[in-house]
C-alpha positions as YAML, in Angstrom:
chain: A
units: angstrom
residues:
- id: 1
  name: MET
  ca: [78.65, 107.11, 110.26]
- id: 2
  name: SER
  ca: [76.63, 107.55, 107.11]
- id: 3
  name: HIS
  ca: [75.24, 110.75, 105.71]
- id: 4
  name: ASN
  ca: [71.74, 110.03, 107.09]
- id: 5
  name: GLY
  ca: [72.97, 109.54, 110.64]
- id: 6
  name: ASP
  ca: [73.12, 105.73, 110.75]
- id: 7
  name: ASN
  ca: [75.98, 104.27, 112.74]
- id: 8
  name: ILE
  ca: [76.83, 101.60, 110.14]
- id: 9
  name: PHE
  ca: [77.55, 102.36, 106.50]
- id: 10
  name: VAL
  ca: [78.22, 99.43, 104.15]
- id: 11
  name: CYS
  ca: [79.59, 99.98, 100.67]
- id: 12
  name: CYS
  ca: [80.79, 97.74, 97.84]
- id: 13
  name: ARG
  ca: [83.71, 98.29, 95.50]
- id: 14
  name: ALA
  ca: [85.11, 95.94, 92.84]
- id: 15
  name: ARG
  ca: [88.31, 96.38, 90.89]
- id: 16
  name: PRO
  ca: [88.50, 96.05, 87.09]
- id: 17
  name: HIS
  ca: [90.01, 92.88, 85.61]
- id: 18
  name: ASN
  ca: [93.74, 92.55, 86.24]
- id: 19
  name: GLU
  ca: [96.33, 91.44, 83.71]
- id: 20
  name: ARG
  ca: [96.02, 87.76, 84.61]
- id: 21
  name: GLU
  ca: [92.23, 87.82, 84.21]
- id: 22
  name: ARG
  ca: [92.40, 89.71, 80.92]
- id: 23
  name: SER
  ca: [94.92, 87.25, 79.47]
- id: 24
  name: ALA
  ca: [92.63, 84.38, 80.51]
- id: 25
  name: ARG
  ca: [89.69, 86.20, 78.84]
- id: 26
  name: SER
  ca: [87.66, 86.02, 82.03]
- id: 27
  name: THR
  ca: [84.09, 87.27, 81.88]
- id: 28
  name: GLU
  ca: [82.43, 89.59, 84.37]
- id: 29
  name: VAL
  ca: [79.81, 87.82, 86.48]
- id: 30
  name: VAL
  ca: [79.23, 90.66, 88.94]
- id: 31
  name: ARG
  ca: [77.49, 93.87, 87.89]
- id: 32
  name: LEU
  ca: [77.84, 96.92, 90.10]
- id: 33
  name: ARG
  ca: [74.93, 99.32, 89.70]
- id: 34
  name: ALA
  ca: [76.08, 102.64, 91.10]
- id: 35
  name: GLU
  ca: [72.86, 104.34, 89.98]
- id: 36
  name: ASN
  ca: [70.75, 102.37, 92.48]
- id: 37
  name: ASN
  ca: [73.49, 101.09, 94.84]
- id: 38
  name: SER
  ca: [72.95, 97.42, 94.09]
- id: 39
  name: VAL
  ca: [75.01, 94.42, 92.98]
- id: 40
  name: GLU
  ca: [73.78, 91.80, 90.55]
- id: 41
  name: PHE
  ca: [75.25, 88.37, 89.74]
- id: 42
  name: GLU
  ca: [75.01, 87.21, 86.14]
- id: 43
  name: ALA
  ca: [73.72, 83.71, 85.44]
- id: 44
  name: GLU
  ca: [76.32, 81.24, 84.18]
- id: 45
  name: ALA
  ca: [75.81, 79.68, 80.76]
- id: 46
  name: GLY
  ca: [73.15, 77.01, 81.07]
- id: 47
  name: GLY
  ca: [72.77, 77.80, 84.77]
- id: 48
  name: GLN
  ca: [70.03, 79.24, 86.89]
- id: 49
  name: ALA
  ca: [68.48, 82.65, 86.46]
- id: 50
  name: PRO
  ca: [70.33, 85.68, 87.92]
- id: 51
  name: SER
  ca: [69.96, 86.04, 91.66]
- id: 52
  name: LYS
  ca: [68.07, 88.89, 93.29]
- id: 53
  name: PRO
  ca: [70.10, 92.15, 93.43]
- id: 54
  name: ILE
  ca: [71.82, 92.92, 96.73]
- id: 55
  name: SER
  ca: [71.48, 96.48, 98.04]
- id: 56
  name: PHE
  ca: [74.19, 98.48, 99.83]
- id: 57
  name: ASP
  ca: [74.38, 101.96, 101.31]
- id: 58
  name: LYS
  ca: [76.81, 102.81, 98.52]
- id: 59
  name: VAL
  ca: [78.07, 100.98, 95.44]
- id: 60
  name: PHE
  ca: [81.06, 102.28, 93.51]
- id: 61
  name: ASP
  ca: [81.56, 101.88, 89.80]
- id: 62
  name: PRO
  ca: [84.70, 99.79, 89.02]
- id: 63
  name: GLU
  ca: [86.27, 102.94, 87.60]
- id: 64
  name: ALA
  ca: [85.53, 105.01, 90.73]
- id: 65
  name: SER
  ca: [88.49, 107.05, 91.92]
- id: 66
  name: GLN
  ca: [90.22, 106.82, 95.28]
- id: 67
  name: GLU
  ca: [88.98, 110.33, 96.03]
- id: 68
  name: GLU
  ca: [85.36, 109.26, 95.48]
- id: 69
  name: VAL
  ca: [85.77, 106.37, 97.91]
- id: 70
  name: PHE
  ca: [87.43, 108.64, 100.47]
- id: 71
  name: ALA
  ca: [84.71, 111.30, 100.22]
- id: 72
  name: SER
  ca: [81.86, 108.80, 100.64]
- id: 73
  name: VAL
  ca: [83.39, 106.39, 103.14]
- id: 74
  name: ALA
  ca: [86.00, 108.18, 105.23]
- id: 75
  name: VAL
  ca: [84.98, 111.84, 105.44]
- id: 76
  name: PRO
  ca: [81.74, 111.22, 107.43]
- id: 77
  name: VAL
  ca: [83.61, 108.94, 109.84]
- id: 78
  name: MET
  ca: [86.45, 111.42, 110.36]
- id: 79
  name: GLN
  ca: [84.05, 114.31, 110.85]
- id: 80
  name: ALA
  ca: [82.42, 112.28, 113.61]
- id: 81
  name: CYS
  ca: [85.82, 111.45, 115.14]
- id: 82
  name: LEU
  ca: [86.81, 115.13, 115.18]
- id: 83
  name: SER
  ca: [83.52, 115.78, 116.99]
- id: 84
  name: GLY
  ca: [84.42, 113.28, 119.72]
- id: 85
  name: TYR
  ca: [82.89, 110.02, 118.45]
- id: 86
  name: ASN
  ca: [84.79, 106.76, 117.89]
- id: 87
  name: GLY
  ca: [84.92, 105.38, 114.36]
- id: 88
  name: THR
  ca: [86.11, 102.30, 112.50]
- id: 89
  name: ILE
  ca: [86.55, 101.39, 108.83]
- id: 90
  name: PHE
  ca: [86.89, 97.74, 107.79]
- id: 91
  name: ALA
  ca: [88.18, 96.64, 104.37]
- id: 92
  name: TYR
  ca: [86.71, 93.17, 103.85]
- id: 93
  name: GLY
  ca: [86.73, 90.86, 100.83]
- id: 94
  name: GLN
  ca: [88.30, 88.00, 98.92]
- id: 95
  name: THR
  ca: [92.06, 87.80, 98.51]
- id: 96
  name: GLY
  ca: [93.27, 89.87, 95.57]
- id: 97
  name: SER
  ca: [90.11, 91.99, 95.44]
- id: 98
  name: GLY
  ca: [91.94, 95.28, 96.11]
- id: 99
  name: LYS
  ca: [91.48, 95.88, 99.84]
- id: 100
  name: THR
  ca: [95.07, 96.99, 100.50]
- id: 101
  name: PHE
  ca: [94.98, 99.18, 97.36]
- id: 102
  name: THR
  ca: [91.88, 100.91, 98.70]
- id: 103
  name: VAL
  ca: [93.39, 101.37, 102.17]
- id: 104
  name: MET
  ca: [97.04, 102.15, 101.35]
- id: 105
  name: GLY
  ca: [97.17, 102.84, 97.62]
- id: 106
  name: PRO
  ca: [99.39, 101.05, 95.06]
- id: 107
  name: PRO
  ca: [102.65, 99.43, 96.18]
- id: 108
  name: GLY
  ca: [105.20, 102.06, 97.20]
- id: 109
  name: ALA
  ca: [102.70, 104.95, 97.18]
- id: 110
  name: LEU
  ca: [102.69, 105.34, 100.95]
- id: 111
  name: LYS
  ca: [106.49, 105.49, 101.07]
- id: 112
  name: ARG
  ca: [106.59, 108.04, 98.22]
- id: 113
  name: SER
  ca: [104.01, 110.22, 99.98]
- id: 114
  name: SER
  ca: [105.97, 110.13, 103.24]
- id: 115
  name: SER
  ca: [109.22, 110.98, 101.41]
- id: 116
  name: SER
  ca: [107.61, 113.86, 99.49]
- id: 117
  name: LEU
  ca: [106.15, 115.30, 102.69]
- id: 118
  name: SER
  ca: [109.58, 115.11, 104.34]
- id: 119
  name: LYS
  ca: [111.04, 117.11, 101.46]
- id: 120
  name: ALA
  ca: [108.24, 119.66, 101.78]
- id: 121
  name: HIS
  ca: [108.99, 120.19, 105.46]
- id: 122
  name: ALA
  ca: [112.72, 120.40, 104.70]
- id: 123
  name: VAL
  ca: [111.99, 123.21, 102.24]
- id: 124
  name: SER
  ca: [109.95, 125.01, 104.90]
- id: 125
  name: ALA
  ca: [112.66, 124.58, 107.53]
- id: 126
  name: GLY
  ca: [115.26, 125.90, 105.08]
- id: 127
  name: GLY
  ca: [113.35, 129.09, 104.52]
- id: 128
  name: GLY
  ca: [111.96, 128.19, 101.11]
- id: 129
  name: GLY
  ca: [108.34, 128.52, 102.16]
- id: 130
  name: GLY
  ca: [107.19, 129.34, 98.64]
- id: 131
  name: GLY
  ca: [107.81, 125.77, 97.50]
- id: 132
  name: THR
  ca: [106.33, 124.07, 100.54]
- id: 133
  name: LYS
  ca: [102.70, 124.11, 99.40]
- id: 134
  name: GLN
  ca: [103.64, 122.86, 95.95]
- id: 135
  name: ALA
  ca: [105.75, 120.03, 97.41]
- id: 136
  name: VAL
  ca: [102.91, 119.00, 99.72]
- id: 137
  name: GLU
  ca: [100.46, 118.93, 96.81]
- id: 138
  name: MET
  ca: [102.88, 116.80, 94.80]
- id: 139
  name: ALA
  ca: [102.93, 114.34, 97.70]
- id: 140
  name: ARG
  ca: [99.20, 113.83, 97.32]
- id: 141
  name: GLN
  ca: [98.65, 111.55, 94.35]
- id: 142
  name: GLU
  ca: [95.39, 110.54, 92.70]
- id: 143
  name: SER
  ca: [96.03, 106.87, 93.50]
- id: 144
  name: ASP
  ca: [96.60, 107.41, 97.25]
- id: 145
  name: GLY
  ca: [94.45, 105.22, 99.47]
- id: 146
  name: LEU
  ca: [92.23, 105.93, 102.45]
- id: 147
  name: LEU
  ca: [94.96, 106.03, 105.09]
- id: 148
  name: PRO
  ca: [97.10, 108.87, 103.72]
- id: 149
  name: ARG
  ca: [94.00, 110.85, 102.76]
- id: 150
  name: ILE
  ca: [92.56, 110.40, 106.27]
- id: 151
  name: LEU
  ca: [95.78, 111.59, 107.90]
- id: 152
  name: TRP
  ca: [95.99, 114.65, 105.66]
- id: 153
  name: TYR
  ca: [92.33, 115.43, 106.34]
- id: 154
  name: VAL
  ca: [92.64, 115.09, 110.12]
- id: 155
  name: PHE
  ca: [95.74, 117.27, 110.47]
- id: 156
  name: ASP
  ca: [94.45, 119.84, 107.98]
- id: 157
  name: GLU
  ca: [91.24, 120.16, 110.02]
- id: 158
  name: LEU
  ca: [93.05, 120.29, 113.37]
- id: 159
  name: ASP
  ca: [95.62, 122.84, 112.16]
- id: 160
  name: ALA
  ca: [92.80, 124.96, 110.73]
- id: 161
  name: ALA
  ca: [91.04, 124.82, 114.11]
- id: 162
  name: VAL
  ca: [94.24, 125.98, 115.85]
- id: 163
  name: ALA
  ca: [94.55, 128.89, 113.43]
- id: 164
  name: SER
  ca: [90.91, 129.97, 113.74]
- id: 165
  name: ARG
  ca: [90.23, 129.38, 117.45]
- id: 166
  name: ASN
  ca: [93.46, 130.58, 119.03]
- id: 167
  name: SER
  ca: [92.94, 134.19, 120.03]
- id: 168
  name: ALA
  ca: [93.15, 136.58, 122.94]
- id: 169
  name: THR
  ca: [89.97, 135.04, 124.37]
- id: 170
  name: SER
  ca: [90.52, 131.31, 123.83]
- id: 171
  name: THR
  ca: [93.13, 128.64, 123.13]
- id: 172
  name: PHE
  ca: [92.79, 125.43, 121.13]
- id: 173
  name: THR
  ca: [95.29, 122.55, 121.36]
- id: 174
  name: TYR
  ca: [95.30, 118.94, 120.23]
- id: 175
  name: GLU
  ca: [97.28, 115.72, 120.59]
- id: 176
  name: CYS
  ca: [97.29, 112.69, 118.29]
- id: 177
  name: ARG
  ca: [98.74, 109.24, 119.02]
- id: 178
  name: CYS
  ca: [98.89, 106.26, 116.72]
- id: 179
  name: SER
  ca: [99.62, 102.54, 116.97]
- id: 180
  name: TYR
  ca: [99.89, 99.81, 114.34]
- id: 181
  name: LEU
  ca: [99.41, 96.08, 114.92]
- id: 182
  name: GLU
  ca: [98.73, 92.89, 113.03]
- id: 183
  name: ILE
  ca: [96.79, 89.75, 113.91]
- id: 184
  name: TYR
  ca: [98.71, 86.81, 112.44]
- id: 185
  name: ASN
  ca: [97.67, 83.20, 113.06]
- id: 186
  name: GLU
  ca: [95.37, 84.40, 115.86]
- id: 187
  name: HIS
  ca: [98.19, 86.23, 117.70]
- id: 188
  name: ILE
  ca: [98.60, 90.00, 118.10]
- id: 189
  name: TYR
  ca: [101.94, 91.61, 117.17]
- id: 190
  name: ASP
  ca: [103.11, 95.22, 117.34]
- id: 191
  name: LEU
  ca: [104.26, 96.05, 113.80]
- id: 192
  name: THR
  ca: [106.46, 98.91, 115.03]
- id: 193
  name: SER
  ca: [108.19, 96.99, 117.81]
- id: 194
  name: ALA
  ca: [111.99, 96.85, 117.60]
- id: 195
  name: ASN
  ca: [111.94, 93.04, 117.72]
- id: 196
  name: HIS
  ca: [109.39, 92.72, 114.89]
- id: 197
  name: THR
  ca: [111.92, 92.47, 112.05]
- id: 198
  name: HIS
  ca: [111.13, 89.33, 110.06]
- id: 199
  name: GLY
  ca: [111.08, 91.31, 106.82]
- id: 200
  name: GLY
  ca: [107.41, 91.06, 105.99]
- id: 201
  name: HIS
  ca: [107.42, 87.69, 104.18]
- id: 202
  name: SER
  ca: [105.67, 84.95, 106.10]
- id: 203
  name: SER
  ca: [107.83, 82.25, 104.54]
- id: 204
  name: SER
  ca: [111.13, 83.88, 105.55]
- id: 205
  name: HIS
  ca: [110.87, 84.78, 109.22]
- id: 206
  name: HIS
  ca: [112.75, 82.74, 111.80]
- id: 207
  name: HIS
  ca: [112.44, 84.67, 115.05]
- id: 208
  name: GLN
  ca: [108.78, 85.34, 115.75]
- id: 209
  name: PRO
  ca: [108.38, 88.38, 118.06]
- id: 210
  name: ARG
  ca: [106.49, 88.22, 121.33]
- id: 211
  name: SER
  ca: [102.71, 88.33, 120.93]
- id: 212
  name: LEU
  ca: [100.61, 90.80, 122.89]
- id: 213
  name: ASN
  ca: [97.49, 90.25, 124.99]
- id: 214
  name: LEU
  ca: [94.06, 91.81, 124.65]
- id: 215
  name: ARG
  ca: [92.84, 93.25, 127.96]
- id: 216
  name: GLU
  ca: [89.77, 95.03, 129.29]
- id: 217
  name: SER
  ca: [89.63, 97.45, 132.20]
- id: 218
  name: THR
  ca: [87.22, 100.03, 133.55]
- id: 219
  name: ALA
  ca: [89.77, 102.80, 132.94]
- id: 220
  name: SER
  ca: [91.02, 101.90, 129.44]
- id: 221
  name: GLY
  ca: [88.22, 99.72, 128.11]
- id: 222
  name: VAL
  ca: [89.34, 97.06, 125.63]
- id: 223
  name: HIS
  ca: [93.00, 97.58, 124.76]
- id: 224
  name: VAL
  ca: [96.15, 95.76, 123.67]
- id: 225
  name: GLU
  ca: [98.54, 95.51, 126.57]
- id: 226
  name: GLY
  ca: [102.04, 96.79, 125.79]
- id: 227
  name: ILE
  ca: [101.29, 98.23, 122.34]
- id: 228
  name: HIS
  ca: [103.60, 101.09, 121.33]
- id: 229
  name: GLU
  ca: [101.84, 104.43, 120.81]
- id: 230
  name: LEU
  ca: [103.64, 107.27, 119.06]
- id: 231
  name: THR
  ca: [102.63, 110.91, 119.54]
- id: 232
  name: VAL
  ca: [102.52, 112.48, 116.07]
- id: 233
  name: GLU
  ca: [102.30, 116.16, 115.16]
- id: 234
  name: SER
  ca: [101.81, 115.84, 111.40]
- id: 235
  name: ALA
  ca: [100.60, 113.53, 108.65]
- id: 236
  name: GLU
  ca: [104.24, 113.13, 107.65]
- id: 237
  name: GLN
  ca: [105.18, 111.58, 111.00]
- id: 238
  name: ALA
  ca: [102.14, 109.29, 110.98]
- id: 239
  name: LEU
  ca: [102.84, 108.09, 107.43]
- id: 240
  name: ALA
  ca: [106.48, 107.36, 108.29]
- id: 241
  name: PHE
  ca: [105.22, 105.36, 111.29]
- id: 242
  name: VAL
  ca: [102.93, 103.28, 109.07]
- id: 243
  name: CYS
  ca: [105.65, 102.74, 106.44]
- id: 244
  name: ARG
  ca: [107.90, 101.39, 109.17]
- id: 245
  name: GLY
  ca: [105.17, 98.98, 110.27]
- id: 246
  name: ASN
  ca: [104.37, 97.84, 106.72]
- id: 247
  name: ARG
  ca: [107.93, 96.56, 106.33]
- id: 248
  name: SER
  ca: [107.16, 94.01, 109.05]
- id: 249
  name: ARG
  ca: [103.71, 92.87, 107.96]
- id: 250
  name: HIS
  ca: [103.29, 89.24, 106.87]
- id: 251
  name: VAL
  ca: [102.78, 88.98, 103.10]
- id: 252
  name: SER
  ca: [103.50, 86.24, 100.53]
- id: 253
  name: ALA
  ca: [102.64, 85.27, 96.96]
- id: 254
  name: THR
  ca: [99.77, 82.94, 96.08]
- id: 255
  name: ASN
  ca: [98.20, 81.93, 92.77]
- id: 256
  name: MET
  ca: [95.57, 84.63, 93.25]
- id: 257
  name: ASN
  ca: [97.68, 87.48, 94.63]
- id: 258
  name: ARG
  ca: [101.40, 88.22, 94.28]
- id: 259
  name: THR
  ca: [101.46, 90.20, 97.54]
- id: 260
  name: SER
  ca: [98.74, 88.54, 99.58]
- id: 261
  name: SER
  ca: [98.34, 89.89, 103.12]
- id: 262
  name: ARG
  ca: [98.65, 86.96, 105.52]
- id: 263
  name: SER
  ca: [97.53, 88.97, 108.55]
- id: 264
  name: HIS
  ca: [94.91, 91.51, 109.55]
- id: 265
  name: SER
  ca: [96.38, 94.97, 110.20]
- id: 266
  name: VAL
  ca: [94.87, 97.55, 112.57]
- id: 267
  name: PHE
  ca: [95.97, 101.19, 112.46]
- id: 268
  name: SER
  ca: [94.64, 103.20, 115.40]
- id: 269
  name: LEU
  ca: [94.62, 106.97, 115.81]
- id: 270
  name: SER
  ca: [93.68, 108.64, 119.11]
- id: 271
  name: ILE
  ca: [92.56, 112.26, 118.83]
- id: 272
  name: GLU
  ca: [92.29, 114.57, 121.83]
- id: 273
  name: SER
  ca: [91.47, 118.27, 121.60]
- id: 274
  name: ARG
  ca: [91.02, 120.96, 124.24]
- id: 275
  name: GLU
  ca: [89.55, 124.44, 123.96]
- id: 276
  name: VAL
  ca: [89.81, 126.85, 126.90]
- id: 277
  name: THR
  ca: [87.83, 130.06, 127.13]
- id: 278
  name: MET
  ca: [89.87, 132.72, 128.94]
- id: 279
  name: ALA
  ca: [86.95, 134.73, 130.32]
- id: 280
  name: ASP
  ca: [85.35, 131.98, 132.41]
- id: 281
  name: GLY
  ca: [88.04, 129.28, 132.29]
- id: 282
  name: LEU
  ca: [85.57, 126.89, 130.66]
- id: 283
  name: THR
  ca: [87.35, 123.88, 129.15]
- id: 284
  name: LYS
  ca: [85.88, 121.75, 126.35]
- id: 285
  name: GLU
  ca: [87.58, 118.42, 125.75]
- id: 286
  name: LYS
  ca: [86.95, 115.90, 123.01]
- id: 287
  name: LYS
  ca: [88.46, 112.42, 122.86]
- id: 288
  name: SER
  ca: [87.96, 109.83, 120.17]
- id: 289
  name: LYS
  ca: [89.64, 106.81, 118.66]
- id: 290
  name: PHE
  ca: [89.70, 105.80, 115.01]
- id: 291
  name: HIS
  ca: [90.61, 102.35, 113.67]
- id: 292
  name: LEU
  ca: [91.40, 101.51, 110.04]
- id: 293
  name: ILE
  ca: [91.44, 97.74, 109.56]
- id: 294
  name: ASP
  ca: [92.84, 96.04, 106.47]
- id: 295
  name: LEU
  ca: [91.62, 92.47, 106.79]
- id: 296
  name: ALA
  ca: [93.44, 89.59, 105.16]
- id: 297
  name: GLY
  ca: [91.39, 88.24, 102.26]
- id: 298
  name: SER
  ca: [89.20, 85.18, 102.48]
- id: 299
  name: GLU
  ca: [90.49, 82.43, 100.22]
- id: 300
  name: ARG
  ca: [89.96, 78.89, 98.98]
- id: 301
  name: ILE
  ca: [93.11, 76.82, 99.16]
- id: 302
  name: LYS
  ca: [92.30, 74.97, 95.95]
- id: 303
  name: HIS
  ca: [92.33, 78.31, 94.09]
- id: 304
  name: THR
  ca: [95.36, 79.89, 95.78]
- id: 305
  name: LYS
  ca: [97.37, 76.62, 95.67]
- id: 306
  name: ALA
  ca: [98.63, 77.37, 99.18]
- id: 307
  name: VAL
  ca: [101.16, 74.93, 100.61]
- id: 308
  name: GLY
  ca: [103.04, 74.51, 103.89]
- id: 309
  name: ALA
  ca: [102.73, 77.47, 106.26]
- id: 310
  name: GLN
  ca: [100.31, 79.18, 103.87]
- id: 311
  name: VAL
  ca: [97.71, 76.50, 104.56]
- id: 312
  name: THR
  ca: [97.82, 77.25, 108.29]
- id: 313
  name: GLU
  ca: [97.65, 80.98, 107.55]
- id: 314
  name: ALA
  ca: [94.63, 80.50, 105.26]
- id: 315
  name: LYS
  ca: [92.79, 78.41, 107.84]
- id: 316
  name: ASN
  ca: [93.36, 81.02, 110.55]
- id: 317
  name: ILE
  ca: [92.38, 83.86, 108.22]
- id: 318
  name: ASN
  ca: [89.10, 82.18, 107.31]
- id: 319
  name: LYS
  ca: [88.49, 81.22, 110.95]
- id: 320
  name: SER
  ca: [88.83, 84.81, 112.18]
- id: 321
  name: LEU
  ca: [86.75, 86.21, 109.29]
- id: 322
  name: SER
  ca: [84.01, 83.72, 110.14]
- id: 323
  name: ALA
  ca: [84.12, 84.84, 113.78]
- id: 324
  name: LEU
  ca: [83.91, 88.49, 112.70]
- id: 325
  name: GLY
  ca: [80.93, 87.65, 110.51]
- id: 326
  name: ASN
  ca: [79.14, 86.10, 113.49]
- id: 327
  name: VAL
  ca: [79.79, 89.22, 115.57]
- id: 328
  name: ILE
  ca: [78.48, 91.54, 112.85]
- id: 329
  name: LYS
  ca: [75.38, 89.37, 112.36]
- id: 330
  name: SER
  ca: [74.62, 89.42, 116.08]
- id: 331
  name: LEU
  ca: [75.07, 93.18, 116.31]
- id: 332
  name: SER
  ca: [72.88, 93.79, 113.25]
- id: 333
  name: ASP
  ca: [70.17, 91.52, 114.66]
- id: 334
  name: ILE
  ca: [70.16, 93.55, 117.88]
- id: 335
  name: GLY
  ca: [69.92, 96.80, 115.95]
- id: 336
  name: ALA
  ca: [67.25, 95.60, 113.53]
- id: 337
  name: ARG
  ca: [65.03, 93.71, 115.97]
- id: 338
  name: GLY
  ca: [65.79, 95.57, 119.17]
- id: 339
  name: ARG
  ca: [66.29, 92.35, 121.08]
- id: 340
  name: GLN
  ca: [69.21, 91.27, 123.23]
- id: 341
  name: ARG
  ca: [71.27, 88.30, 122.15]
- id: 342
  name: HIS
  ca: [74.72, 86.93, 122.83]
- id: 343
  name: VAL
  ca: [77.51, 88.57, 120.83]
- id: 344
  name: PRO
  ca: [80.31, 86.01, 120.32]
...
């Protein structure tokens, strides 16, 4: 949810040139105008005039920090989720554009954060409470992505609610459950399943795990049948859960990205809270579900130089992104024009 109450909030972020682009002396053809939340495309030499600027709800400067992105994109969504509304964040864009960096942080950051939090809790359990806060702060790095920041935010807010609302007159409790899946070549796999152990490289797996089915029921709504859900009591446990799943995600190197995601990943967090007033026995319950989706990047095979299995992966990635685009277009048409139409 955006700050003005809209249900859909679309932002644009572009990374600075990487080492390969700098060595090739590439020029910038996209201008991000954070001052008026627009994106402009420069005209090529001898080409047509620049195209009309495209407006977004929010445009980030290429040097924008991870904290700025979190504050603008994730905080409003998580505030809504803690109030009982469902929320979803998609990271969408071309391969190598920085989606996984935005969602997870730099390579290894998620694992370091989980390890640092484990040490912080070990200090607390050992009676060294004075160093716990410092250790937790050290675990939170400037480069951390949306996912760790979201988990810290959610559990900080829930723990604060427990501390402030638990009294002689009322009790406040909560329960969080998370799951982590990937969609690879149009099949759904549980990333944390015991039999999902191909090592994370799409070119090296031999024993593909069993795919799961998408179901719909009146009781559960749309859900993945057989997905493993873990009850977590802290950001530390949730981060360790995600790190375990990331080891199984399909990735491989292409000409445009050394660690290209070859699947779409979906992290889901269910939040349930209950407040009971002692005097009248009144119970207030809130239930919500949050999804953070790191989509595989769209790509052109002639640029990535994909071969073999990578070609099939690229075709399925582009096929599913095209389908998602059709769904979003249909939903936006319904919202903008108020008319009913088929949603693919």
